[in-house]
Amino acid sequence: MFKPFVPPVSYQVADIRAEEILKGLSIDDKLKLIGGYSRFFINTIPGKGIPYVFMTDATQGVRLVTSIKDSTIVKQLSKTTAFPCPILLSSTWNPALVRQYAKCVGEECRAAGASFLLGPGMNIYRISQCGRNFEYFGEDPFLTSRMIENYVVGVQSTGTSATLKHFVCNNTDFYRRRSNSIVDERTLNEIYLPGFKAGIDAGAMAVMTSYNKLNGEWCGQSSYVINDLLRNQLGFKWLVMTDWTSVYDGTKVISSGLDLEMPELKALANTKALLDSGKVKITDIDNMVRYILRTCIAMGFYDRPIQDTTFQPDYIAHEKLALDVARQGIVLLKNDGNILPVKKNSGLKIIALGKYMKEMAHGGGAAYVKGYNNISLLEALQNEFGNQIEFIDSLGESEVASADLVILSIGTFDTEGADRSFDLPANELQNINRVLDLNDKTIVIVNSGGGMNMSPWIDKAPAILYAWYGGQAGNTAVAEILSGKVNPSGKLPISIERKFEDSPGFGYIPADWQLYSGKTSDQFTHEAYDIPYKEGIFVGYRWYEHKNIKPLFPFGFGLSYSKFTYSNLKISPKKFKSIDTVEVSFTIKNESVITGTEIAQLYIQQVESKFPRPLKELKGFQKVVLNAGESKEVKIKLSIEDFSYWNPDLHRWFAEPGKFIIHIGSSSENIIIKQAVYLL
Ligand code: BGC
């Protein structure tokens, strides 16, 4: 049974103390509280038991910012660990590791004086071009949920509040303050809400709304989004803040269920006038303040110094964890003729070149963490292979052609505030093709936050390693995988399409608009544009399977240097009632001569139903470490929720009796064993 986080002070006790404090607050005090201070603080009310509360980003460790207007309240840390990005974390399919990762991040928050971590981000990967995909956990709501619940418990176990973001349907960064996501009820519930629900059920203490509109209203001022979906339906009872400058109408904000406008009072700047004119009531403002107070009291933020400067995170342990996550989350996509692993000291001459050889690959925006002890890919390769590695700055045809092996680094720079093209720029594509044409023993290392177009050259590349943005230690893991010191085990939390036109998100950019780079995106002047989520629930592999389109790499795919076999599927009971637990077991064997790790996946298919259902949906997975020749039995339990869908007529989850097929495999595409079961 999953044990959710319980705050140190209960809701009831926090509520009583919040009421006491509230009684002593003037209107001005209350207005100071409902808007942020100095970009990353909740304000203090001196003499009334309310100290400053500090928040920090978030995505792959604690971001050290220079933009805090008042830097006297907390002392910046001299360093913070750059962990791998969340899409890499999700590629580990290891919830226990996610919990440890989040605990390390939480410890660095405590050292930094931050009470709220402004993460985890958890929007679903709908469009491969989205600039923030690296900050999220991939395309599947079940995998995202298992990761997020562990993230929440891990980070909050350190006394730091998680902030689930960005609520909700914030699936592109193309003119992010201008987009209107149009999403139907079933799709919302099956695809876009489960991750948030899992985080809330795990005890998350804060939620951040998103920049976009949902069905016509800005999320941060939408009573439907906050009161109806978040508070009433998902049962969230703690703090709700806006994303940074994302609400516009004070009256709406006040009645939406939102509590805190960040980074400062803007839409709410005229609250006094609204109160005077009777458009809003002081009781509405009191409610906002109550949520802020209760959350901070329940977490103990008012009862400890903002920063304990004597507290030093265990950086050595954190760096080790960062490396371990990278080792588990880098995905081997191709390995023709077992070109990998590359034997060390084999005398082979290896040419290293390309985009991120010397420069650290990383995502941009609020997610960026500088790190320390950063090891470039070139340094990591030299550490692993010594003087076998020869670096060339630009493409030298004879060196490349005559090398025994070539390691080519390619990738994208992904960042919030913009989407990037699925296709690589023409000059980069040309270089890749030239290297591959010159030497057919070229290993391609990809750094990116999501999928990219590999079709133009994939047939020429014998090996591809998808390394995402690996943080400060990520390149060491790449080199260790190349040499075979580490046997790769990561699997894709996304599908990678053959061409962007194949994907469910294709067509989201209005006809006469262009992808852009840079800051133009944040202008408030454009008309909002609509993004109809016309594919409905068919996102990611649900889409490719439904449309019978073969992606280049399917969801859940990743190679190992070991080979695994699956057998002996047993399911009991085969005919079950809604109160039953269905127990699934099967055996995995490592048929190779080295230790390897397999991530077994369980998908459910409903054969016939009143509403269209995906051909398969992930409902269980397990990561198994197996010695050479070893077998293990895997057990996965299913409950009625795993067989249910959101019924838009009934407005609730519903399990329709009938035949289901349980699929077990090594990816969404490679199903190895299956059996039918029947819901009576
Ligand atoms: C981002 C948030 C981030 C906030 C504070 C915004 O631009 O969308 O994810 O937490 O800035 O830095």
XYZ file of C-alpha atoms and ligand atoms in Angstrom:
692
model
C 0.000 0.000 0.000
C 1.274 3.449 -0.932
C 1.751 5.622 2.154
C 0.951 9.265 1.422
C 2.717 12.193 3.039
C 1.082 13.541 6.194
C 2.033 17.096 7.200
C 3.584 17.531 10.649
C 0.634 19.665 11.783
C -2.822 18.378 10.893
C -5.291 20.319 8.770
C -7.601 20.741 11.781
C -4.905 22.107 14.077
C -3.526 24.338 11.303
C -7.021 25.622 10.658
C -7.549 26.684 14.271
C -4.236 28.525 14.337
C -4.930 30.100 10.932
C -8.244 31.484 12.248
C -6.465 33.009 15.241
C -3.891 34.711 13.016
C -6.537 35.824 10.532
C -8.457 37.662 13.242
C -5.458 39.886 13.873
C -4.867 40.842 10.225
C -5.877 44.165 8.704
C -7.095 44.442 5.116
C -3.657 45.710 4.113
C -2.010 42.704 5.770
C -4.287 40.378 3.829
C -3.542 42.093 0.544
C 0.167 41.778 1.244
C -0.263 38.049 1.657
C -2.160 37.213 -1.513
C 0.586 38.488 -3.837
C 4.225 37.431 -3.955
C 7.166 39.502 -2.788
C 10.541 39.900 -4.524
C 9.695 37.276 -7.170
C 10.027 34.188 -4.967
C 8.589 34.958 -1.538
C 5.309 34.929 0.279
C 5.269 38.131 2.238
C 5.911 38.604 5.930
C 3.517 40.370 8.292
C 5.853 41.421 11.092
C 4.521 41.027 14.605
C 1.690 38.739 13.518
C 3.489 35.416 13.419
C 3.969 35.427 9.635
C 7.595 35.304 8.445
C 8.808 35.364 4.845
C 8.448 32.059 3.025
C 10.838 31.378 0.137
C 10.261 29.304 -3.010
C 12.658 27.979 -5.586
C 12.676 26.316 -8.996
C 12.687 23.203 -9.416
C 13.024 21.010 -12.480
C 16.357 19.248 -12.019
C 17.605 20.607 -8.731
C 17.678 23.956 -6.986
C 18.080 26.856 -9.368
C 20.234 29.668 -8.058
C 18.692 32.934 -9.224
C 20.152 36.357 -9.447
C 16.828 38.023 -10.136
C 15.598 38.143 -6.531
C 15.033 41.822 -5.837
C 15.619 41.473 -2.097
C 18.519 39.120 -1.529
C 18.951 39.881 2.169
C 16.364 37.414 3.451
C 18.045 34.173 2.384
C 21.660 33.487 1.601
C 22.302 31.901 -1.795
C 24.023 28.545 -1.694
C 27.425 28.423 -3.317
C 26.418 25.345 -5.302
C 23.498 23.049 -6.046
C 23.438 19.699 -7.779
C 22.330 19.545 -11.414
C 20.373 16.307 -11.474
C 19.191 14.697 -14.718
C 15.993 16.186 -16.126
C 12.618 14.586 -15.289
C 12.044 12.925 -18.669
C 15.287 11.045 -18.043
C 14.135 10.302 -14.499
C 10.926 8.896 -15.908
C 12.932 6.740 -18.335
C 14.287 4.846 -15.311
C 10.784 3.500 -14.593
C 12.016 3.338 -11.017
C 9.624 4.950 -8.521
C 11.927 4.255 -5.556
C 14.732 6.122 -7.326
C 12.380 9.036 -8.026
C 11.697 9.234 -4.309
C 15.421 9.385 -3.516
C 15.988 11.997 -6.228
C 13.234 14.194 -4.833
C 14.590 13.772 -1.305
C 17.997 15.035 -2.430
C 16.369 18.009 -4.167
C 14.342 18.673 -0.996
C 17.480 18.658 1.145
C 19.076 21.249 -1.106
C 15.889 23.330 -0.845
C 16.179 23.247 2.937
C 19.785 24.366 2.777
C 18.768 27.147 0.376
C 16.030 28.300 2.750
C 13.301 27.361 0.280
C 10.080 26.065 1.776
C 8.351 25.446 -1.554
C 9.963 23.644 -4.444
C 8.247 24.992 -7.573
C 7.877 21.514 -9.005
C 7.515 18.791 -10.047
C 6.295 19.763 -13.487
C 4.052 17.060 -14.828
C 2.283 18.078 -17.983
C 1.682 15.275 -20.434
C 3.894 14.973 -23.521
C 1.366 15.645 -26.256
C 3.560 17.422 -28.790
C 7.162 16.420 -29.391
C 8.019 20.053 -30.164
C 7.027 21.372 -26.722
C 9.984 23.236 -25.259
C 9.301 21.943 -21.754
C 8.954 18.210 -22.392
C 12.252 17.632 -20.608
C 10.702 19.021 -17.422
C 7.881 16.493 -17.433
C 7.464 12.728 -17.172
C 6.383 11.666 -20.646
C 3.205 10.751 -22.486
C 1.537 8.249 -20.220
C -0.708 9.164 -17.282
C -0.084 5.912 -15.398
C 3.715 6.148 -15.549
C 3.559 9.866 -14.714
C 1.339 9.144 -11.721
C 3.632 6.507 -10.241
C 6.579 8.864 -10.618
C 4.821 11.921 -9.241
C 3.428 10.295 -6.114
C 6.927 9.196 -5.182
C 8.365 12.568 -6.030
C 5.882 14.254 -3.716
C 6.575 11.962 -0.779
C 10.339 12.178 -1.334
C 10.574 15.950 -1.472
C 8.066 16.580 1.301
C 9.812 14.135 3.650
C 12.476 16.860 3.943
C 9.976 19.463 5.130
C 9.826 21.110 1.696
C 6.476 21.471 -0.037
C 6.111 20.164 -3.578
C 4.219 22.381 -6.034
C 2.501 20.358 -8.741
C 2.621 22.346 -11.972
C 1.248 23.521 -14.353
C -2.452 22.964 -13.782
C -3.677 22.175 -16.415
C -3.371 21.173 -20.104
C -0.225 23.240 -20.541
C 1.198 21.039 -23.261
C 2.955 23.529 -25.492
C 5.180 26.546 -24.953
C 4.340 28.060 -28.323
C 3.019 31.512 -27.328
C 2.369 30.011 -23.954
C 0.439 33.005 -22.686
C -1.775 32.928 -25.733
C -2.942 29.355 -26.074
C -6.407 28.036 -25.369
C -6.469 24.265 -24.871
C -9.836 22.875 -25.880
C -10.284 19.561 -24.154
C -13.310 17.370 -23.551
C -14.285 15.914 -20.189
C -13.218 12.339 -20.818
C -9.818 13.343 -22.200
C -9.182 15.627 -19.260
C -9.938 12.869 -16.810
C -8.163 10.012 -18.529
C -5.062 11.808 -19.766
C -4.414 15.192 -18.178
C -5.692 14.912 -14.601
C -4.385 11.541 -13.328
C -0.832 12.775 -12.668
C -2.171 15.673 -10.613
C -4.576 13.377 -8.813
C -1.733 11.029 -7.918
C 0.285 13.957 -6.571
C -2.651 15.242 -4.554
C -3.454 11.798 -3.182
C 0.209 11.463 -2.215
C -0.201 14.595 -0.095
C 1.155 17.448 -2.237
C 0.855 20.754 -0.378
C 0.796 23.189 -3.327
C -0.331 23.482 -6.931
C 0.671 26.050 -9.551
C -1.795 26.923 -12.296
C -0.700 27.301 -15.907
C -0.283 30.092 -18.450
C -2.798 28.762 -20.960
C -6.561 28.921 -21.092
C -8.579 25.783 -20.658
C -11.788 25.783 -22.671
C -11.822 29.563 -22.930
C -10.638 30.851 -19.536
C -7.135 31.473 -18.177
C -6.427 28.608 -15.805
C -5.270 30.815 -12.924
C -8.563 32.701 -12.817
C -10.925 29.938 -13.816
C -13.396 28.794 -11.189
C -14.013 25.694 -13.313
C -10.312 24.808 -13.239
C -9.591 25.598 -9.584
C -12.863 25.302 -7.666
C -14.477 22.583 -9.737
C -11.641 20.409 -11.020
C -8.837 20.932 -8.554
C -10.638 21.517 -5.292
C -13.977 19.721 -5.615
C -13.166 16.892 -7.956
C -9.553 16.154 -7.032
C -10.033 17.143 -3.392
C -7.065 19.510 -3.127
C -7.208 21.477 0.119
C -3.909 23.361 0.304
C -2.237 26.302 -1.464
C -2.898 27.237 -5.103
C -0.601 29.813 -6.718
C -0.478 31.253 -10.238
C 2.361 30.769 -12.649
C 4.487 33.912 -12.907
C 2.304 36.688 -14.356
C -0.541 34.681 -15.772
C -3.810 36.174 -14.515
C -5.532 39.318 -15.676
C -8.907 39.883 -14.044
C -8.927 40.441 -10.271
C -12.629 39.756 -9.796
C -12.337 36.417 -11.540
C -9.158 35.485 -9.681
C -10.783 36.146 -6.328
C -13.764 33.940 -7.070
C -11.783 31.179 -8.787
C -10.405 29.394 -5.733
C -6.873 30.716 -6.282
C -4.902 31.913 -3.225
C -1.672 33.543 -4.306
C -0.741 35.678 -7.295
C 2.925 35.295 -8.271
C 5.366 36.883 -8.524
C 3.512 39.930 -7.199
C 0.117 41.588 -7.057
C -0.821 42.557 -10.602
C -4.281 41.375 -11.515
C -5.027 41.681 -7.802
C -3.434 45.114 -7.474
C -6.859 46.761 -7.577
C -8.405 44.527 -4.916
C -9.057 47.440 -2.581
C -11.089 49.198 -5.231
C -12.974 45.977 -5.942
C -13.769 45.662 -2.246
C -14.889 49.284 -2.032
C -17.168 48.922 -5.036
C -18.676 45.739 -3.589
C -17.560 43.615 -6.574
C -15.747 41.252 -4.215
C -16.180 40.579 -0.525
C -13.638 40.548 2.274
C -14.765 37.013 3.105
C -13.412 35.940 -0.317
C -10.034 37.465 0.512
C -10.126 35.793 3.937
C -10.557 32.454 2.241
C -7.478 33.001 0.092
C -5.456 33.969 3.155
C -6.722 30.917 5.060
C -5.337 28.528 2.462
C -1.953 30.228 2.554
C -1.824 30.230 6.349
C -3.053 26.653 6.771
C -0.504 25.301 4.304
C 2.426 27.149 5.865
C 1.356 26.236 9.405
C 0.764 22.575 8.550
C 4.285 22.333 7.094
C 5.830 24.170 10.038
C 7.108 27.059 7.896
C 6.191 29.635 10.565
C 7.917 27.705 13.314
C 11.420 27.375 11.934
C 14.005 29.909 10.801
C 13.698 30.581 7.070
C 17.174 29.123 6.543
C 19.432 26.989 8.618
C 22.825 28.148 7.358
C 24.619 25.419 9.286
C 22.818 22.765 7.244
C 24.982 21.366 4.459
C 23.510 18.905 1.984
C 25.493 15.744 1.417
C 26.734 16.820 -1.998
C 28.798 13.698 -2.474
C 25.746 11.493 -2.008
C 23.674 13.765 -4.241
C 26.199 13.659 -7.030
C 26.302 9.886 -6.772
C 22.519 9.727 -6.950
C 22.540 12.040 -9.977
C 24.936 9.639 -11.691
C 22.892 6.618 -10.761
C 19.726 8.175 -12.193
C 21.549 8.893 -15.462
C 22.860 5.330 -15.613
C 19.304 4.052 -15.320
C 17.526 6.600 -17.497
C 19.676 6.807 -20.632
C 18.027 4.787 -23.382
C 19.852 2.644 -25.927
C 17.715 2.866 -29.061
C 19.802 1.045 -31.603
C 22.739 -1.339 -31.499
C 23.145 -3.059 -34.862
C 25.607 -5.913 -34.951
C 26.324 -5.309 -31.272
C 28.679 -2.488 -32.119
C 28.265 -1.566 -28.456
C 29.739 -1.975 -25.933
C 33.106 -0.723 -27.118
C 35.939 -2.607 -25.461
C 38.350 -0.424 -23.530
C 42.060 -0.700 -24.333
C 41.187 -2.417 -27.565
C 43.534 -0.170 -29.473
C 40.652 1.134 -31.547
C 40.999 4.728 -32.641
C 37.827 6.639 -31.726
C 37.046 10.047 -33.156
C 34.780 12.209 -30.996
C 32.963 15.192 -32.474
C 29.735 17.124 -32.503
C 27.478 19.597 -30.811
C 27.643 18.736 -27.111
C 31.147 17.246 -26.891
C 32.611 20.143 -24.946
C 29.540 22.116 -23.991
C 27.163 20.688 -21.360
C 23.762 19.918 -22.893
C 20.942 21.275 -20.770
C 17.450 22.660 -20.945
C 16.807 26.360 -20.453
C 14.539 28.708 -18.534
C 13.546 28.271 -14.894
C 14.678 24.659 -15.197
C 18.348 25.476 -15.645
C 20.653 24.364 -12.855
C 24.341 25.121 -13.319
C 25.717 22.313 -11.140
C 29.316 21.774 -10.101
C 31.926 19.175 -11.115
C 30.256 19.285 -14.523
C 31.844 16.696 -16.768
C 31.581 17.276 -20.493
C 30.992 14.358 -22.829
C 34.541 14.657 -24.115
C 35.993 14.541 -20.596
C 33.813 11.574 -19.722
C 34.919 9.713 -22.846
C 38.558 10.475 -22.097
C 38.107 9.288 -18.502
C 36.653 6.039 -19.769
C 38.684 5.364 -22.909
C 41.870 7.365 -22.292
C 43.915 8.251 -25.331
C 41.831 6.076 -27.613
C 39.677 9.192 -27.938
C 40.670 11.827 -30.433
C 38.584 14.978 -30.450
C 38.048 16.989 -33.613
C 36.494 20.427 -33.481
C 35.066 20.446 -36.955
C 34.393 17.765 -39.468
C 37.668 16.500 -40.863
C 36.782 14.073 -43.624
C 39.928 11.972 -43.596
C 40.001 11.576 -39.786
C 36.377 10.535 -39.708
C 36.690 8.173 -42.641
C 39.783 6.454 -41.274
C 38.658 6.101 -37.648
C 37.813 2.655 -36.247
C 34.832 4.207 -34.527
C 33.176 7.621 -34.406
C 31.184 9.064 -31.504
C 28.940 11.840 -32.776
C 27.092 14.166 -30.401
C 23.874 15.737 -31.657
C 20.911 17.335 -29.957
C 18.547 20.197 -29.341
C 18.348 23.067 -26.883
C 14.882 22.976 -25.355
C 13.546 25.702 -23.120
C 10.384 27.142 -21.667
C 8.861 30.037 -23.547
C 9.258 28.441 -26.981
C 8.689 25.206 -28.833
C 11.365 23.870 -31.137
C 11.083 22.125 -34.447
C 10.918 18.310 -34.528
C 13.278 18.552 -37.492
C 16.884 19.470 -36.857
C 18.201 22.593 -38.619
C 19.399 21.854 -42.176
C 23.102 22.451 -41.421
C 23.084 20.057 -38.458
C 21.295 17.440 -40.507
C 23.813 17.838 -43.274
C 26.709 17.309 -40.847
C 25.136 14.192 -39.368
C 24.629 12.732 -42.814
C 28.188 13.511 -43.838
C 29.663 11.816 -40.781
C 27.444 8.770 -41.252
C 28.311 8.588 -44.954
C 32.014 8.770 -44.183
C 32.037 6.145 -41.483
C 29.463 3.427 -40.968
C 30.746 2.719 -37.458
C 29.319 5.897 -35.985
C 27.645 5.891 -32.585
C 25.194 8.754 -32.214
C 24.643 10.310 -28.776
C 21.489 12.402 -28.587
C 20.868 15.113 -26.008
C 17.332 16.422 -26.166
C 14.290 17.017 -24.009
C 11.959 15.027 -26.230
C 11.674 13.305 -29.564
C 13.355 14.584 -32.720
C 13.366 13.601 -36.339
C 15.906 10.807 -36.808
C 14.307 9.325 -39.937
C 16.584 11.050 -42.475
C 19.668 9.215 -41.165
C 18.584 6.420 -38.869
C 19.312 3.596 -41.292
C 22.917 4.704 -41.578
C 23.580 4.850 -37.818
C 24.409 1.485 -36.240
C 23.997 2.745 -32.665
C 21.957 5.485 -30.997
C 22.009 6.385 -27.328
C 19.297 8.774 -26.127
C 20.891 10.643 -23.243
C 18.313 13.451 -22.675
C 19.738 16.253 -20.464
C 21.762 14.278 -17.973
C 22.799 16.951 -15.477
C 26.308 17.333 -14.136
C 27.151 13.615 -14.041
C 25.136 12.432 -17.026
C 28.037 12.210 -19.458
C 29.898 9.828 -17.181
C 26.918 7.506 -17.435
C 26.999 7.807 -21.244
C 30.675 6.801 -21.326
C 30.052 3.918 -18.912
C 27.252 2.595 -21.100
C 29.450 2.866 -24.193
C 32.211 0.856 -22.526
C 29.842 -1.709 -21.060
C 30.661 -0.831 -17.452
C 26.944 -0.102 -17.182
C 24.399 -2.276 -18.952
C 21.717 0.112 -20.290
C 18.200 -0.316 -18.960
C 16.280 2.934 -19.569
C 13.077 2.801 -21.594
C 11.316 5.598 -23.439
C 8.457 7.313 -21.572
C 7.382 8.653 -24.983
C 6.842 7.421 -28.506
C 9.137 8.948 -31.116
C 7.377 9.468 -34.406
C 8.867 8.981 -37.881
C 7.788 12.454 -38.902
C 5.980 15.181 -37.014
C 2.954 14.885 -39.302
C 2.339 11.415 -37.833
C 1.863 12.717 -34.309
C -1.360 13.599 -32.508
C -0.210 17.159 -31.904
C 0.462 17.934 -35.557
C -1.441 21.014 -36.724
C -1.440 22.805 -33.363
C 0.225 25.884 -34.800
C -2.275 28.192 -36.503
C -1.811 28.317 -40.250
C -0.196 31.739 -40.547
C 1.930 31.556 -37.352
C 5.564 30.465 -37.220
C 7.717 28.646 -34.694
C 10.089 31.203 -33.207
C 13.022 31.156 -30.883
C 13.768 33.709 -28.231
C 11.581 35.817 -26.098
C 8.945 37.134 -28.468
C 6.704 34.382 -27.205
C 5.844 36.067 -23.983
C 4.168 39.029 -25.522
C 0.723 39.614 -24.216
C -0.478 41.348 -27.322
C -1.283 38.428 -29.617
C -4.790 37.114 -29.921
C -5.230 33.850 -28.049
C -5.274 30.889 -30.413
C -7.227 27.668 -29.999
C -5.660 24.237 -29.683
C -8.418 21.679 -30.099
C -7.240 18.407 -28.542
C -8.967 16.655 -31.405
C -7.264 13.320 -30.821
C -9.068 13.116 -27.460
C -7.759 10.309 -25.281
C -5.564 9.009 -28.096
C -2.289 10.602 -27.015
C 1.139 9.010 -27.461
C 1.104 5.272 -28.103
C -2.680 5.312 -27.724
C -2.708 7.419 -30.904
C -0.172 5.460 -32.951
C -1.888 2.163 -32.179
C -5.383 3.539 -32.775
C -4.345 5.022 -36.131
C -2.137 2.094 -37.039
C 0.857 4.374 -37.559
C 4.214 2.841 -36.783
C 6.401 5.195 -34.758
C 10.160 5.105 -35.179
C 10.517 4.020 -31.561
C 7.529 2.955 -29.490
C 6.680 3.954 -25.943
C 8.411 1.726 -23.403
C 11.221 0.775 -25.773
C 14.884 0.502 -24.801
C 17.663 -2.005 -25.459
C 19.988 -3.803 -23.074
C 23.236 -5.689 -23.632
C 21.386 -8.665 -22.145
C 18.552 -10.654 -23.727
C 15.443 -11.478 -21.732
C 12.733 -14.036 -22.250
C 9.235 -13.981 -20.797
C 7.148 -17.040 -19.949
C 4.673 -18.668 -17.641
C 1.922 -16.050 -17.557
C -0.642 -16.814 -14.870
C -3.693 -14.722 -14.082
C -6.091 -15.297 -11.261
C -9.026 -15.075 -11.188
C -9.738 -15.081 -14.923
C -13.353 -14.154 -14.299
C -13.511 -11.401 -11.746
C -15.921 -9.044 -10.031
C -15.307 -5.387 -9.362
C -14.262 -6.018 -5.765
C -11.628 -8.595 -6.744
C -7.908 -8.109 -7.057
C -6.568 -9.708 -10.215
C -3.128 -11.196 -9.664
C -0.831 -11.446 -12.663
C 2.461 -13.290 -12.560
C 5.059 -14.263 -15.136
C 8.718 -15.213 -15.330
C 11.564 -13.212 -16.854
C 14.883 -14.836 -17.594
C 18.195 -13.182 -18.394
C 19.545 -15.323 -21.213
C 22.847 -13.475 -21.433
C 26.173 -13.911 -19.674
C 26.077 -10.537 -17.897
C 23.835 -8.967 -15.264
C 21.052 -6.958 -16.808
C 17.934 -5.037 -15.877
C 14.584 -5.418 -17.601
C 11.505 -3.221 -17.288
C 8.495 -5.457 -17.831
C 5.286 -3.724 -18.826
C 1.653 -4.685 -18.422
C -0.984 -3.219 -20.726
C -4.753 -3.730 -20.615
C -7.042 -3.829 -23.613
C -10.813 -3.846 -23.466
C -12.001 -5.807 -26.460
C -15.400 -4.154 -26.884
C -16.964 -1.218 -25.135
C -19.608 1.442 -25.489
C -16.988 4.181 -25.918
C -13.856 3.810 -28.040
C -10.911 2.676 -25.956
C -7.197 2.572 -26.702
C -5.825 -0.714 -28.011
C -3.614 -0.839 -24.960
C -3.100 1.128 -21.781
C -0.181 0.815 -19.385
C -1.455 -0.359 -16.010
C 1.592 -1.908 -14.401
C 5.344 -2.270 -14.722
C 8.222 -3.708 -12.821
C 11.950 -3.263 -13.038
C 13.877 -6.451 -12.431
C 17.630 -6.892 -12.001
C 18.767 -10.333 -13.166
C 22.168 -11.968 -12.957
C 23.435 -13.901 -15.967
C 21.126 -16.856 -16.528
C 18.858 -15.910 -13.637
C 15.020 -16.096 -13.696
C 12.591 -14.217 -11.486
C 8.876 -14.262 -11.059
C 7.186 -10.888 -11.449
C 3.858 -10.226 -9.744
C 1.547 -7.341 -10.530
C -1.826 -6.743 -8.894
C -4.699 -5.089 -10.711
C -7.831 -3.558 -9.290
C -11.062 -2.406 -10.860
C -9.638 1.102 -11.463
C -7.167 -0.398 -13.908
C -10.020 -1.666 -16.069
C -12.062 1.553 -15.918
C -12.495 4.494 -18.230
C -14.099 7.885 -17.704
C -17.677 7.597 -18.801
C -18.795 11.016 -20.065
C -22.485 10.116 -19.690
C -22.095 9.163 -16.051
C -19.362 11.763 -15.386
C -17.288 9.237 -13.464
C -14.895 6.309 -13.791
C -16.697 3.218 -14.917
C -15.693 -0.394 -15.556
C -17.754 -1.941 -18.305
C -18.160 -5.716 -17.953
C -16.739 -7.856 -20.739
C -13.555 -9.295 -22.139
C -10.139 -7.757 -21.496
C -6.708 -8.835 -22.653
C -3.697 -8.522 -20.400
C -0.581 -7.896 -22.501
C 2.896 -8.395 -21.088
C 5.920 -7.180 -22.967
C 9.176 -5.305 -23.125
C 7.600 -2.240 -24.794
C 4.155 -1.083 -25.908
C 4.892 -2.668 -29.291
C 6.718 -5.820 -28.298
C 4.061 -7.849 -26.512
C 5.404 -11.265 -25.649
C 2.651 -13.019 -23.713
C -1.033 -12.280 -23.260
C -4.233 -13.742 -21.876
C -7.918 -12.872 -21.716
C -9.814 -12.118 -18.513
C -13.494 -11.313 -18.007
C -15.133 -8.709 -15.819
C -18.462 -10.140 -14.746
C 7.545 29.050 -15.170
C 7.359 28.261 -13.886
C 8.366 28.697 -12.865
C 8.201 30.183 -12.634
C 9.135 30.748 -11.593
C 7.570 30.539 -14.917
O 7.965 31.222 -16.052
O 6.534 28.727 -16.073
O 7.466 26.886 -14.144
O 8.217 27.973 -11.680
O 8.436 30.870 -13.860
O 10.432 30.788 -12.042
